[in-house]
C-alpha cells in the first residue's frame, strides 16, 4: 500500500512564511532517499498547442518541458516551474464516472500516471523515474476554459484543488533531464531538505497579486488619458509609455514564473522605443546588472504587532473626491513632478475607485503627514509604498501605517500581507521591524534601446 509523504496537500491559500519553515523542518526529519510509494506512466502526451494532447511512446524531458510539446498560452502554462503537467488516471476515472467526457490527455496533462494520488503530494515531493528523469512537484495546475469540453457542464472547476483536493492536475519542475516512456515506473521520494518548493508556491501567489495590482493601476492611469501601451501575457504584464520615461511606466512584472517570455517583453519595449526594466531574478542578457535590488516581504496580518503610539496621529481612508490630496503627498515624498506627476494626479480618482483599493491619509493634529495604500485581492493584502513627508519623518508614522493596513487586511479576511522595498533601505527596515519576512530578492534590470540609449 502507498505510504504518503504528504502531511498537507497543496493548497496555495495556506502558504505562509512561518509554515514554510515548518515544512522545511519536516523534510529535514525525513529520510530523503527512502521511497514512499511507486507508480507508473500510463500515457505520455504532447500537442502542437492546445488540447487534447495526443499519446506518444515517449519523449525527452528538458528544463522547459517535453520535446514536441507546445503550450497555446505560454504566459499561463509552461516555464521552468510548470515544465510538466501530470494527472493521475485515478482522477480521470472518478470524474468520468460522474458522466464527464474526460479521457487521458483531454485536460492537457503531459503524463497520465497510475498508483499515486498526485494532488495529495506536498510541494517538493520528487518523482524519480527508472530512466533517470527526476521531477519535483511545484504547484497545483489551476483549471481554465481551454479544457471545458472535458466536462459535461463545461465547468473545469471539477478538477480545481480548492474544491476537490484529490482531483487536481499538478505541475512539476525538472530536477534531472531525461526521457520518459509509457509504462515506465517511478518512485515517490520526500522533499529534499534544501527544497524551495513551498517558497516558490508562495511567491507565485504573491506575484500574481502584484501583477494584478499593476495591471489595475496602469489601466487607471490610461483611463485618465495617459498613453500607455499595455501587454498582457497572463502571468506577466508589461507597460511601455513613450511620453512618460522612467521605471514607473516602463516595466514588466511576473517574469519569475515565465522567463521564457522575456524576449516578448524586450521586443515590446523596443517596438515602442522606450528604455524599460524587467522585474526579474535573472538578467535579460549576460553581464547586465540591476539598477535596483528589491526585497519581496510577507507575513500573516495577525502576526504584525501593534504600531507605535504617535501623538496626534489619525489614519483615515479617503475616497475619490480627496484622492488628489492623497496622491500629492506621494508625489512630494517621492520627488515625482513634471509630466509623470500630472499623469498620476489625473489618475488619482480612478485609483481610489479600483476594486480592493483603499487610499489612506495619515494626519498629525489635522495636518497631512503621510499617505499609503492597501490593495486586497484573493485574500492577499498588498501594502503599496507608504510615503511620509520630510517634516514628519522619524516619529514612527511609517510603522503605524504598516500596522493599520495589516489590521484592515485582516478585517477583509486576508491571510497574507505583502510588500516590496529596496534591499537594505529604510522602507525594508520598517517592514521587517513590523514582522514582515524577506522571502526573495530580485532586480530591476534595464533594457536599453538597440542603440544603447
XYZ file of C-alpha atoms in Angstrom:
453
model
C 0.000 0.000 0.000
C 1.085 3.586 -0.673
C 2.662 5.402 2.265
C 2.210 9.104 1.687
C 4.861 11.786 2.195
C 2.241 14.492 2.319
C 1.334 15.874 5.703
C -0.560 18.657 3.981
C -1.932 18.764 0.432
C -1.019 21.528 -1.986
C -3.406 24.298 -1.065
C -1.980 27.625 -2.305
C -4.212 29.542 0.108
C -2.318 28.163 3.105
C 1.273 29.085 2.263
C 2.898 31.465 4.722
C 6.397 32.410 5.851
C 6.056 30.605 9.163
C 4.586 27.465 7.617
C 7.440 27.311 5.128
C 9.866 26.944 7.990
C 7.739 24.131 9.397
C 7.701 22.364 6.034
C 11.473 22.528 5.788
C 11.863 21.062 9.265
C 9.527 18.195 8.340
C 11.605 17.499 5.241
C 14.845 17.512 7.219
C 13.416 14.930 9.580
C 12.629 12.588 6.693
C 14.958 10.035 5.136
C 15.092 11.670 1.733
C 16.088 8.601 -0.309
C 13.519 6.206 1.117
C 10.716 5.708 -1.451
C 7.251 6.465 -0.116
C 5.462 4.661 -2.912
C 5.665 3.716 -6.581
C 3.648 4.481 -9.683
C 3.860 4.094 -13.413
C 3.271 6.165 -16.539
C 0.021 5.252 -18.290
C 0.468 7.713 -21.171
C 2.912 10.342 -22.412
C 1.018 13.219 -24.055
C 2.120 16.107 -26.289
C 0.488 18.515 -28.707
C 1.487 21.389 -31.013
C -0.654 23.644 -28.796
C -3.965 23.289 -27.021
C -5.967 20.200 -26.082
C -6.333 17.335 -26.346
C -2.732 16.242 -26.084
C -2.012 13.062 -28.013
C -0.255 9.908 -26.897
C 3.342 9.255 -27.917
C 5.545 6.298 -26.926
C 7.953 8.562 -25.052
C 9.694 11.927 -25.042
C 12.830 13.704 -23.936
C 12.088 15.991 -20.978
C 14.183 19.143 -20.701
C 14.147 22.085 -18.282
C 11.167 23.710 -20.036
C 9.175 20.560 -20.779
C 8.722 17.693 -23.186
C 10.217 17.819 -26.660
C 7.421 18.122 -29.186
C 5.011 19.752 -26.738
C 3.845 23.361 -27.099
C 1.625 25.476 -24.845
C -1.035 27.503 -26.626
C -0.882 30.065 -23.794
C 2.773 30.257 -22.646
C 2.029 33.088 -20.220
C -0.260 30.839 -18.184
C 1.252 27.384 -18.718
C 4.877 26.436 -19.211
C 8.093 27.932 -17.887
C 10.572 26.187 -15.575
C 8.199 25.935 -12.606
C 5.421 24.405 -14.735
C 7.502 22.407 -17.144
C 5.499 19.188 -16.856
C 1.793 18.734 -16.115
C 0.666 15.464 -14.535
C -2.693 13.891 -13.750
C -3.480 10.573 -12.094
C -5.661 8.106 -14.007
C -7.466 7.600 -10.706
C -8.780 11.170 -11.029
C -9.862 10.616 -14.633
C -11.804 7.508 -13.592
C -13.539 9.312 -10.718
C -14.522 12.287 -12.865
C -15.580 10.115 -15.834
C -17.777 8.049 -13.520
C -19.840 11.205 -12.937
C -20.620 11.385 -16.656
C -17.925 13.796 -17.803
C -16.199 13.057 -21.165
C -12.686 13.313 -19.699
C -10.027 10.926 -21.066
C -6.223 10.792 -20.808
C -4.728 13.880 -22.456
C -8.015 15.743 -22.806
C -7.244 18.203 -19.990
C -3.706 18.840 -21.202
C -1.581 16.711 -18.899
C 1.796 15.587 -20.248
C 1.977 12.486 -18.084
C -1.005 10.377 -17.111
C 0.060 8.239 -14.147
C -1.262 5.364 -12.074
C -0.675 4.321 -8.491
C -0.087 7.713 -6.861
C -2.617 10.330 -5.785
C -0.515 13.174 -7.150
C -2.652 16.040 -5.852
C -2.096 14.815 -2.301
C 1.685 15.165 -2.505
C 3.216 18.154 -0.767
C 5.278 20.672 -2.775
C 8.829 19.458 -3.227
C 7.911 15.765 -3.425
C 10.038 14.065 -6.055
C 9.213 11.578 -8.781
C 12.285 9.543 -9.767
C 11.772 7.604 -12.990
C 13.561 4.376 -13.867
C 15.218 6.002 -16.873
C 16.867 8.750 -14.777
C 14.370 11.593 -15.174
C 13.545 13.324 -11.893
C 10.713 15.787 -11.332
C 9.849 17.957 -8.322
C 6.196 18.729 -7.650
C 5.862 22.510 -7.719
C 2.187 23.545 -7.646
C -1.383 22.584 -8.463
C -2.487 23.392 -12.009
C -5.442 25.740 -11.955
C -8.174 24.712 -14.420
C -9.253 27.053 -17.214
C -11.840 27.305 -20.002
C -9.481 25.689 -22.508
C -10.360 22.273 -21.056
C -14.108 22.857 -20.646
C -15.002 20.267 -23.323
C -13.841 17.544 -20.938
C -16.786 18.312 -18.636
C -20.455 17.700 -19.377
C -21.431 21.059 -17.891
C -18.417 22.897 -19.324
C -17.154 23.688 -15.813
C -13.470 22.852 -15.447
C -13.629 23.629 -11.715
C -14.369 19.940 -11.223
C -10.591 19.447 -11.086
C -9.791 22.539 -9.001
C -7.665 21.732 -5.964
C -9.591 24.318 -3.966
C -12.857 22.429 -4.450
C -11.646 18.853 -4.949
C -8.274 18.446 -3.175
C -7.656 14.951 -4.550
C -8.614 15.643 -8.154
C -6.269 18.354 -9.412
C -3.609 18.216 -12.062
C -0.149 19.149 -10.740
C 2.866 20.916 -12.190
C 6.460 19.826 -11.764
C 9.938 21.244 -12.275
C 12.609 19.183 -13.984
C 15.367 18.405 -11.483
C 17.218 15.979 -13.757
C 16.568 15.931 -17.504
C 15.903 12.602 -19.175
C 13.489 10.525 -21.212
C 10.097 9.220 -20.123
C 8.204 6.337 -21.695
C 4.763 4.772 -21.498
C 4.745 2.037 -18.888
C 7.824 3.369 -17.081
C 7.843 3.098 -13.298
C 8.717 5.879 -10.892
C 9.311 6.171 -7.168
C 7.827 8.866 -4.937
C 10.501 10.442 -2.729
C 10.060 13.064 0.005
C 11.278 16.633 -0.481
C 14.975 17.354 -0.173
C 15.963 19.373 2.919
C 17.069 22.308 0.786
C 13.949 22.389 -1.388
C 12.359 25.766 -2.060
C 9.138 24.300 -3.481
C 6.867 25.786 -0.803
C 8.557 29.149 -1.201
C 8.021 29.050 -4.972
C 4.335 28.276 -4.421
C 4.003 31.244 -2.078
C 5.921 33.558 -4.421
C 3.686 32.539 -7.305
C 0.679 33.659 -5.294
C 2.277 36.963 -4.292
C 3.498 37.694 -7.812
C 0.049 37.049 -9.238
C -1.293 39.616 -6.759
C 1.400 42.117 -7.734
C 0.755 41.689 -11.460
C -2.955 42.291 -10.968
C -2.208 45.424 -8.908
C -0.061 46.954 -11.631
C -2.492 45.891 -14.323
C -5.299 47.716 -12.494
C -3.159 50.750 -11.648
C -1.805 51.222 -15.161
C -5.328 50.809 -16.537
C -6.475 53.598 -14.199
C -3.703 55.894 -15.427
C -4.591 55.072 -19.033
C -8.274 55.794 -18.285
C -7.205 59.262 -17.136
C -5.710 59.967 -20.561
C -2.081 58.776 -20.466
C -0.658 56.972 -23.498
C 0.253 53.592 -22.013
C 0.948 50.567 -24.225
C -0.028 47.573 -22.099
C 0.951 43.964 -22.789
C -0.942 41.149 -21.029
C 0.917 37.847 -21.103
C -1.050 36.064 -18.398
C 1.376 35.651 -15.518
C 3.487 38.545 -16.843
C 2.326 42.092 -17.527
C 4.227 44.987 -19.096
C 3.744 48.680 -19.706
C 5.556 50.927 -22.199
C 4.988 54.686 -22.147
C 6.995 56.711 -24.696
C 5.774 60.017 -23.231
C 6.449 59.019 -19.602
C 10.065 57.870 -19.317
C 11.170 56.180 -16.140
C 10.632 52.950 -14.242
C 7.058 53.501 -13.036
C 5.527 53.273 -16.511
C 8.096 51.212 -18.415
C 8.359 47.971 -16.529
C 7.329 44.296 -16.609
C 6.274 42.099 -13.686
C 5.766 38.347 -13.308
C 8.787 37.022 -15.185
C 9.981 34.709 -12.425
C 7.212 32.316 -13.454
C 7.561 32.731 -17.225
C 11.187 33.625 -18.034
C 10.577 32.059 -21.447
C 8.669 35.262 -22.326
C 11.485 37.733 -21.604
C 12.153 38.223 -25.303
C 8.491 39.122 -25.938
C 8.658 41.936 -23.377
C 12.056 43.155 -24.579
C 10.549 43.405 -28.077
C 7.564 45.306 -26.622
C 9.868 47.914 -25.077
C 11.924 48.266 -28.228
C 8.918 48.350 -30.555
C 7.642 51.298 -28.512
C 11.095 52.956 -28.357
C 11.331 53.043 -24.573
C 14.066 52.238 -22.097
C 12.338 49.615 -19.968
C 13.019 47.455 -16.916
C 12.383 43.788 -16.191
C 11.457 42.896 -12.601
C 13.248 39.581 -12.626
C 15.607 37.183 -10.892
C 17.899 36.868 -13.910
C 19.421 39.496 -16.216
C 17.974 39.755 -19.732
C 21.463 39.283 -21.161
C 24.871 38.228 -19.768
C 26.595 40.950 -17.782
C 23.521 43.167 -17.277
C 23.426 44.440 -13.683
C 20.198 45.533 -11.962
C 19.605 49.234 -11.464
C 17.960 48.354 -8.159
C 17.554 45.280 -5.959
C 14.171 44.775 -4.337
C 13.073 42.582 -1.444
C 9.728 40.774 -1.506
C 8.324 40.546 2.019
C 5.233 38.955 3.557
C 3.647 37.732 6.771
C 0.211 36.836 8.101
C -1.559 40.073 9.087
C -2.292 38.867 12.608
C 1.450 38.499 13.220
C 2.059 42.208 12.636
C 2.386 43.896 16.044
C 0.508 46.959 17.189
C 2.121 50.066 15.762
C 3.918 52.732 17.767
C 1.912 55.396 19.507
C 2.308 58.634 17.566
C 0.872 61.701 19.328
C -1.867 63.369 17.315
C -1.905 60.685 14.592
C -5.107 59.832 12.756
C -5.227 57.421 9.812
C -8.324 57.530 7.639
C -9.497 56.288 4.288
C -10.105 58.819 1.534
C -12.458 58.437 -1.420
C -12.224 59.724 -4.984
C -13.070 63.332 -4.049
C -9.945 63.549 -1.840
C -7.701 61.287 -3.882
C -5.720 64.156 -5.401
C -4.591 65.266 -1.910
C -3.532 61.676 -1.182
C -1.632 61.499 -4.456
C 0.109 64.848 -3.929
C 1.685 63.560 -0.719
C 3.074 60.514 -2.547
C 4.425 62.674 -5.363
C 6.076 65.143 -2.993
C 7.585 62.430 -0.801
C 8.985 60.510 -3.783
C 10.101 63.604 -5.657
C 7.919 62.982 -8.716
C 6.989 66.035 -10.760
C 6.532 67.138 -14.370
C 4.596 65.063 -16.878
C 4.726 61.932 -14.753
C 3.350 63.772 -11.737
C 0.499 65.158 -13.838
C -0.359 61.649 -15.063
C -0.514 60.308 -11.513
C -2.645 63.239 -10.322
C -5.127 62.800 -13.165
C -5.405 59.103 -12.334
C -5.855 59.522 -8.566
C -9.703 59.442 -8.561
C -9.629 56.346 -10.781
C -7.102 54.612 -8.497
C -9.208 55.357 -5.421
C -12.156 53.568 -7.022
C -10.303 50.401 -8.006
C -11.949 47.278 -6.548
C -9.961 46.217 -3.485
C -8.125 49.548 -3.184
C -8.019 51.671 -0.028
C -6.245 55.041 -0.150
C -5.158 56.083 3.334
C -4.198 59.505 4.622
C -2.237 59.984 7.840
C -2.701 63.291 9.643
C -0.946 64.778 12.657
C -3.205 67.186 14.527
C -5.206 67.649 11.324
C -2.189 68.264 9.073
C -1.499 65.844 6.199
C 1.680 63.939 7.070
C 1.768 60.725 5.063
C -0.087 58.585 2.531
C -0.296 54.859 1.892
C -2.467 52.274 0.213
C -3.842 48.780 0.688
C -4.758 46.641 -2.335
C -6.596 43.452 -1.398
C -7.261 40.638 -3.835
C -7.636 36.874 -3.421
C -7.026 37.149 0.349
C -3.680 38.924 -0.106
C -3.267 42.472 1.166
C -0.672 44.458 -0.744
C 0.985 47.248 1.243
C 1.785 49.561 -1.619
C 4.579 52.014 -0.747
C 3.872 54.425 2.077
C 5.343 57.897 1.936
C 5.920 60.232 4.869
C 6.548 63.927 4.231
C 10.023 65.080 5.337
C 8.745 67.312 8.133
C 7.064 64.325 9.833
C 9.719 61.646 9.480
C 11.304 59.952 12.471
C 8.095 59.738 14.503
C 7.084 56.143 13.710
C 4.349 57.051 11.231
C 5.533 54.544 8.627
C 5.337 51.660 11.117
C 1.948 52.872 12.318
C 0.732 52.737 8.715
C 2.019 49.171 8.353
C 0.124 48.100 11.469
C -3.037 49.927 10.402
C -3.062 48.278 6.963
C -2.405 44.845 8.466
C -5.492 45.279 10.668
C -7.542 46.352 7.656
C -6.304 43.362 5.667
C -7.228 41.018 8.486
C -10.734 42.512 8.605
C -11.037 41.692 4.896
C -10.127 38.044 5.644
C -6.710 38.337 4.022
C -4.361 35.621 5.240
C -1.242 37.388 3.975
C 0.134 40.907 3.690
C 2.980 41.622 1.325
C 5.159 44.498 0.224
C 8.256 45.258 -1.829
C 11.077 47.553 -0.808
C 14.573 48.481 -1.913
C 17.039 45.999 -0.465
C 18.596 47.394 2.723
C 16.627 50.658 2.576
C 14.637 52.446 5.250
C 11.323 51.034 3.994
C 12.599 47.477 4.273
C 13.834 48.156 7.802
C 10.413 49.443 8.783
C 8.669 46.447 7.220
C 10.940 43.850 8.822
C 10.741 45.770 12.095
C 6.982 45.175 11.968
C 7.399 41.449 11.432
C 7.384 41.026 7.660
C 9.797 38.356 6.398
C 12.107 38.806 3.435
C 11.266 35.886 1.138
C 13.063 36.769 -2.039
C 15.337 39.338 -3.702
C 15.033 40.340 -7.324
C 16.353 43.075 -9.577
C 15.026 45.840 -11.788
C 17.073 45.046 -14.890
C 17.405 47.729 -17.569
C 16.525 47.000 -21.164
C 18.210 49.708 -23.243
C 17.199 50.538 -26.777
C 19.149 48.783 -29.546
C 21.366 51.872 -29.996
C 22.360 51.623 -26.305
C 20.439 54.694 -25.185
